[in-house]
Tab-separated table of C-alpha atoms in Angstrom:
chain	number	residue	atom	x	y	z
E	1	MET	CA	19.336	23.925	51.423
E	2	ALA	CA	16.963	21.676	49.190
E	3	ALA	CA	16.584	23.666	46.335
E	4	MET	CA	19.861	24.528	46.613
E	5	ALA	CA	21.208	21.331	46.634
E	6	SER	CA	19.317	20.348	43.523
E	7	THR	CA	20.711	23.259	41.423
E	8	SER	CA	23.906	22.526	42.488
E	9	LEU	CA	23.315	18.643	41.275
E	10	SER	CA	21.742	20.219	38.427
E	11	ALA	CA	25.696	22.361	37.342
E	12	ARG	CA	26.908	19.607	38.011
E	13	HIS	CA	25.922	17.376	35.031
E	14	GLY	CA	25.485	20.695	33.013
E	15	TYR	CA	22.164	20.762	31.896
E	16	ALA	CA	21.547	23.846	35.039
E	17	PRO	CA	20.368	27.440	33.294
E	18	THR	CA	22.912	30.077	33.734
E	19	ARG	CA	20.553	32.561	35.666
E	20	VAL	CA	20.310	29.759	38.194
E	21	THR	CA	24.527	28.885	37.990
E	22	ALA	CA	24.963	31.900	38.937
E	23	ARG	CA	22.877	32.418	41.916
E	24	THR	CA	24.039	29.845	43.718
E	25	GLY	CA	28.031	30.100	42.699
E	26	VAL	CA	28.217	27.209	40.757
E	27	LYS	CA	29.885	27.762	37.470
E	28	ALA	CA	28.172	25.749	34.662
E	29	ALA	CA	29.781	22.349	33.097
E	30	SER	CA	31.085	23.630	29.264
E	31	SER	CA	28.748	21.540	26.972
E	32	ALA	CA	30.586	18.935	25.109
E	33	SER	CA	30.034	20.089	20.718
E	34	ARG	CA	27.588	17.674	19.689
E	35	VAL	CA	29.246	16.299	15.956
E	36	PRO	CA	26.227	15.314	13.829
E	37	VAL	CA	26.282	12.113	13.223
E	38	ARG	CA	25.787	11.546	8.653
E	39	VAL	CA	24.005	7.945	8.096
E	40	VAL	CA	23.960	6.751	4.584
E	41	ALA	CA	21.634	4.487	3.982
E	42	GLY	CA	21.795	0.822	1.509
E	43	GLU	CA	20.933	0.192	-1.549
E	44	SER	CA	17.097	-0.528	-0.661
E	45	ARG	CA	16.546	-4.179	-0.283
E	46	ILE	CA	13.322	-4.463	-2.562
E	47	GLY	CA	14.473	-1.932	-5.251
E	48	LYS	CA	17.871	-3.459	-5.930
E	49	ALA	CA	16.472	-6.683	-6.623
E	50	PRO	CA	16.232	-7.927	-10.486
E	51	VAL	CA	12.593	-7.893	-11.948
E	52	LEU	CA	12.220	-10.592	-14.084
E	53	ILE	CA	10.228	-11.269	-17.431
E	54	PRO	CA	8.594	-14.323	-17.662
E	55	GLN	CA	8.266	-16.416	-21.316
E	56	GLY	CA	5.273	-14.743	-23.186
E	57	VAL	CA	6.083	-11.137	-22.200
E	58	THR	CA	7.389	-8.474	-24.514
E	59	TYR	CA	8.685	-4.782	-23.366
E	60	THR	CA	9.594	-2.315	-24.978
E	61	LEU	CA	11.412	1.072	-22.960
E	62	ALA	CA	12.317	4.445	-24.186
E	63	ASP	CA	13.160	7.929	-22.032
E	64	ASN	CA	11.577	6.000	-19.180
E	65	LEU	CA	8.282	4.630	-20.724
E	66	LEU	CA	8.501	1.365	-19.638
E	67	LYS	CA	5.408	-1.039	-22.146
E	68	VAL	CA	5.082	-4.011	-21.663
E	69	LYS	CA	2.553	-6.889	-23.052
E	70	GLY	CA	1.534	-10.315	-22.727
E	71	PRO	CA	-1.450	-12.585	-22.611
E	72	LYS	CA	-3.145	-11.315	-20.375
E	73	GLY	CA	-2.888	-7.217	-21.588
E	74	GLU	CA	-0.614	-4.764	-21.894
E	75	LEU	CA	0.872	-1.182	-20.084
E	76	GLU	CA	2.552	1.044	-20.187
E	77	MET	CA	4.180	3.929	-17.239
E	78	GLN	CA	6.630	6.661	-17.457
E	79	PHE	CA	9.098	6.351	-14.726
E	80	PRO	CA	10.733	9.200	-12.835
E	81	ASP	CA	14.635	10.072	-14.208
E	82	THR	CA	14.841	9.019	-10.435
E	83	MET	CA	15.575	6.046	-12.605
E	84	ILE	CA	17.461	4.225	-14.779
E	85	PHE	CA	16.699	1.173	-16.399
E	86	VAL	CA	19.117	-1.874	-16.749
E	87	GLU	CA	18.646	-4.405	-18.878
E	88	SER	CA	20.471	-7.795	-18.582
E	89	ASP	CA	18.980	-11.248	-20.068
E	90	GLY	CA	15.971	-11.839	-19.554
E	91	ALA	CA	15.657	-9.385	-16.374
E	92	LEU	CA	15.466	-5.370	-15.929
E	93	LYS	CA	17.070	-3.582	-13.090
E	94	LEU	CA	16.518	-0.646	-11.503
E	95	ASN	CA	19.008	1.590	-10.371
E	96	LYS	CA	18.575	5.140	-8.507
E	97	ALA	CA	20.474	7.712	-10.597
E	98	SER	CA	21.792	9.958	-7.751
E	99	GLU	CA	21.975	9.146	-3.877
E	100	SER	CA	19.073	12.765	-3.826
E	101	LYS	CA	16.125	11.390	-1.779
E	102	LYS	CA	14.034	11.050	-3.995
E	103	ALA	CA	16.223	8.771	-5.817
E	104	ARG	CA	16.502	6.927	-2.724
E	105	GLU	CA	12.298	6.880	-1.482
E	106	GLY	CA	11.324	5.383	-5.114
E	107	HIS	CA	13.827	3.215	-5.513
E	108	GLY	CA	11.694	0.155	-4.244
E	109	LEU	CA	8.440	1.888	-5.232
E	110	TYR	CA	8.473	1.570	-8.801
E	111	ARG	CA	11.166	-1.536	-8.278
E	112	THR	CA	7.437	-2.815	-7.602
E	113	LEU	CA	5.420	-1.069	-9.279
E	114	THR	CA	7.468	-2.735	-12.638
E	115	ASN	CA	7.569	-6.062	-11.087
E	116	ASN	CA	3.381	-5.408	-11.077
E	117	MET	CA	2.988	-4.843	-14.201
E	118	VAL	CA	5.240	-7.220	-15.036
E	119	VAL	CA	2.809	-9.698	-13.089
E	120	GLY	CA	-0.687	-8.065	-13.969
E	121	VAL	CA	0.286	-9.090	-17.675
E	122	SER	CA	1.847	-12.605	-17.345
E	123	THR	CA	-0.863	-14.617	-14.780
E	124	GLY	CA	-2.434	-11.093	-13.368
E	125	PHE	CA	-4.624	-10.039	-10.489
E	126	GLU	CA	-7.065	-11.187	-8.169
E	127	LYS	CA	-9.385	-10.170	-5.194
E	128	LYS	CA	-12.003	-12.723	-4.050
E	129	LEU	CA	-15.033	-11.019	-1.482
E	130	LYS	CA	-17.311	-12.476	0.101
E	131	LEU	CA	-21.237	-10.987	1.091
E	132	VAL	CA	-22.547	-12.225	5.025
E	133	GLY	CA	-25.986	-11.547	6.009
E	134	VAL	CA	-29.560	-13.051	5.456
E	135	GLY	CA	-30.384	-12.524	2.277
E	136	TYR	CA	-27.079	-10.710	0.757
E	137	LYS	CA	-26.021	-12.273	-2.738
E	138	ALA	CA	-24.647	-11.371	-5.632
E	139	THR	CA	-25.439	-11.789	-9.139
E	140	MET	CA	-24.129	-11.134	-12.964
E	141	LEU	CA	-27.023	-8.996	-15.175
E	142	PRO	CA	-27.501	-10.366	-18.606
E	143	THR	CA	-26.235	-6.727	-19.366
E	144	GLY	CA	-22.340	-7.797	-18.386
E	145	GLN	CA	-23.567	-5.494	-14.622
E	146	LEU	CA	-22.975	-7.093	-11.512
E	147	GLN	CA	-26.023	-6.843	-9.065
E	148	LEU	CA	-25.894	-6.475	-5.071
E	149	ALA	CA	-28.137	-7.257	-3.302
E	150	LEU	CA	-27.412	-5.515	0.640
E	151	GLY	CA	-30.321	-5.337	2.494
E	152	PHE	CA	-31.203	-2.347	1.212
E	153	ALA	CA	-34.749	-1.119	-0.650
E	154	HIS	CA	-32.836	-1.342	-3.249
E	155	PRO	CA	-30.942	-3.246	-5.501
E	156	VAL	CA	-27.437	-2.022	-5.750
E	157	ILE	CA	-26.511	-2.080	-10.007
E	158	LEU	CA	-22.284	-1.660	-10.585
E	159	ASP	CA	-20.634	-0.943	-13.862
E	160	ILE	CA	-17.293	-3.648	-14.311
E	161	PRO	CA	-14.203	-1.568	-15.566
E	162	ALA	CA	-13.025	-2.436	-19.045
E	163	GLY	CA	-10.031	-4.796	-18.471
E	164	LEU	CA	-11.732	-6.875	-16.051
E	165	VAL	CA	-13.319	-9.994	-15.312
E	166	CYS	CA	-16.115	-10.342	-12.739
E	167	VAL	CA	-17.339	-13.450	-11.430
E	168	CYS	CA	-19.971	-14.752	-8.535
E	169	ASP	CA	-18.977	-18.185	-7.990
E	170	SER	CA	-21.592	-18.248	-5.591
E	171	VAL	CA	-24.949	-15.977	-4.457
E	172	THR	CA	-22.428	-15.062	-1.508
E	173	ALA	CA	-18.721	-14.772	-3.543
E	174	VAL	CA	-17.306	-12.575	-5.777
E	175	THR	CA	-13.820	-13.041	-7.998
E	176	ILE	CA	-12.823	-10.019	-9.718
E	177	SER	CA	-9.916	-10.099	-11.582
E	178	GLY	CA	-7.545	-8.492	-14.029
E	179	TYR	CA	-4.137	-7.726	-15.920
E	180	ASP	CA	-3.755	-3.975	-13.453
E	181	LYS	CA	-3.623	-4.651	-9.937
E	182	VAL	CA	-4.708	-0.637	-9.276
E	183	GLU	CA	-8.009	-1.633	-10.913
E	184	VAL	CA	-8.442	-4.953	-9.074
E	185	GLY	CA	-7.991	-3.514	-5.469
E	186	ASN	CA	-10.039	-0.261	-6.540
E	187	PHE	CA	-12.844	-2.037	-8.054
E	188	ALA	CA	-12.659	-4.251	-5.117
E	189	ALA	CA	-11.773	-1.812	-2.493
E	190	ILE	CA	-15.916	-0.124	-4.341
E	191	ILE	CA	-18.156	-2.934	-3.858
E	192	ARG	CA	-16.832	-3.534	-0.083
E	193	SER	CA	-17.754	0.031	0.535
E	194	LYS	CA	-21.631	-0.357	-0.673
E	195	ARG	CA	-21.681	-2.278	3.062
E	196	LYS	CA	-18.852	-2.377	4.855
E	197	PRO	CA	-18.794	-4.365	7.651
E	198	GLU	CA	-20.294	-3.910	11.101
E	199	PRO	CA	-18.696	-4.428	14.604
E	200	TYR	CA	-21.690	-6.225	15.682
E	201	LYS	CA	-22.616	-9.363	14.049
E	202	GLY	CA	-20.024	-8.578	11.129
E	203	LYS	CA	-22.863	-8.208	7.827
E	204	GLY	CA	-21.962	-7.017	4.756
E	205	VAL	CA	-19.874	-7.273	2.483
E	206	ARG	CA	-15.830	-8.567	2.865
E	207	TYR	CA	-12.548	-9.978	1.542
E	208	ILE	CA	-11.714	-13.366	1.748
E	209	ASP	CA	-8.993	-12.845	3.760
E	210	GLU	CA	-10.085	-9.893	6.350
E	211	VAL	CA	-10.782	-10.772	10.416
E	212	VAL	CA	-13.677	-8.527	11.646
E	213	LEU	CA	-13.257	-7.789	14.875
E	214	ILE	CA	-16.889	-8.073	16.720
E	215	LYS	CA	-17.655	-6.227	19.440
E	216	GLU	CA	-20.247	-7.313	22.911
E	217	GLY	CA	-23.384	-5.879	22.582
E	218	LYS	CA	-25.359	-3.940	25.078
E	219	ARG	CA	-25.979	-6.766	28.350
E	220	LYS	CA	-30.217	-7.338	29.445
């Protein structure tokens, strides 16, 4: 009886299988037809914001090839056909060429990349790193290379990529600066990868604002 009651309850709610309802003699409830809901996405909050062109920065735009020049350097990027540039007084605005998925996905991304180009050639970007550990130190060689002592039997020597400036603020602090945000972040990540922070004493190379969670060691 318990089994019959449970199947009857299922049938009354409309989700009992057909074979069960046929055996129990209860007619299955017809499921309501579901109408697909079409969600219309609004314009990207980031993508619709204009990119301001500061004083001292010039740009050229032809066939979605954007070239930006400023006091820090020069950058260029080819944008896809899903984006349309609209030039206004002292600003650039990116619009979607259509409401396709690719256009909606890339709206905010390409606006951010455009802004990074403008900010990079005008003020630049920088990443600061800190060396934590006994005997860890960073020095600049006369050849323009960065030398790191990270507890290995040999020093770690890195070539500075073109367009970047590396400064050792102290023996345990390094600042990477440049006009290309991608290159600045990539080289800082390469330096950090030479000795990532370990979780027990925190020794290694970390970003200046990085929080390293310290694990509890073995208790005696």
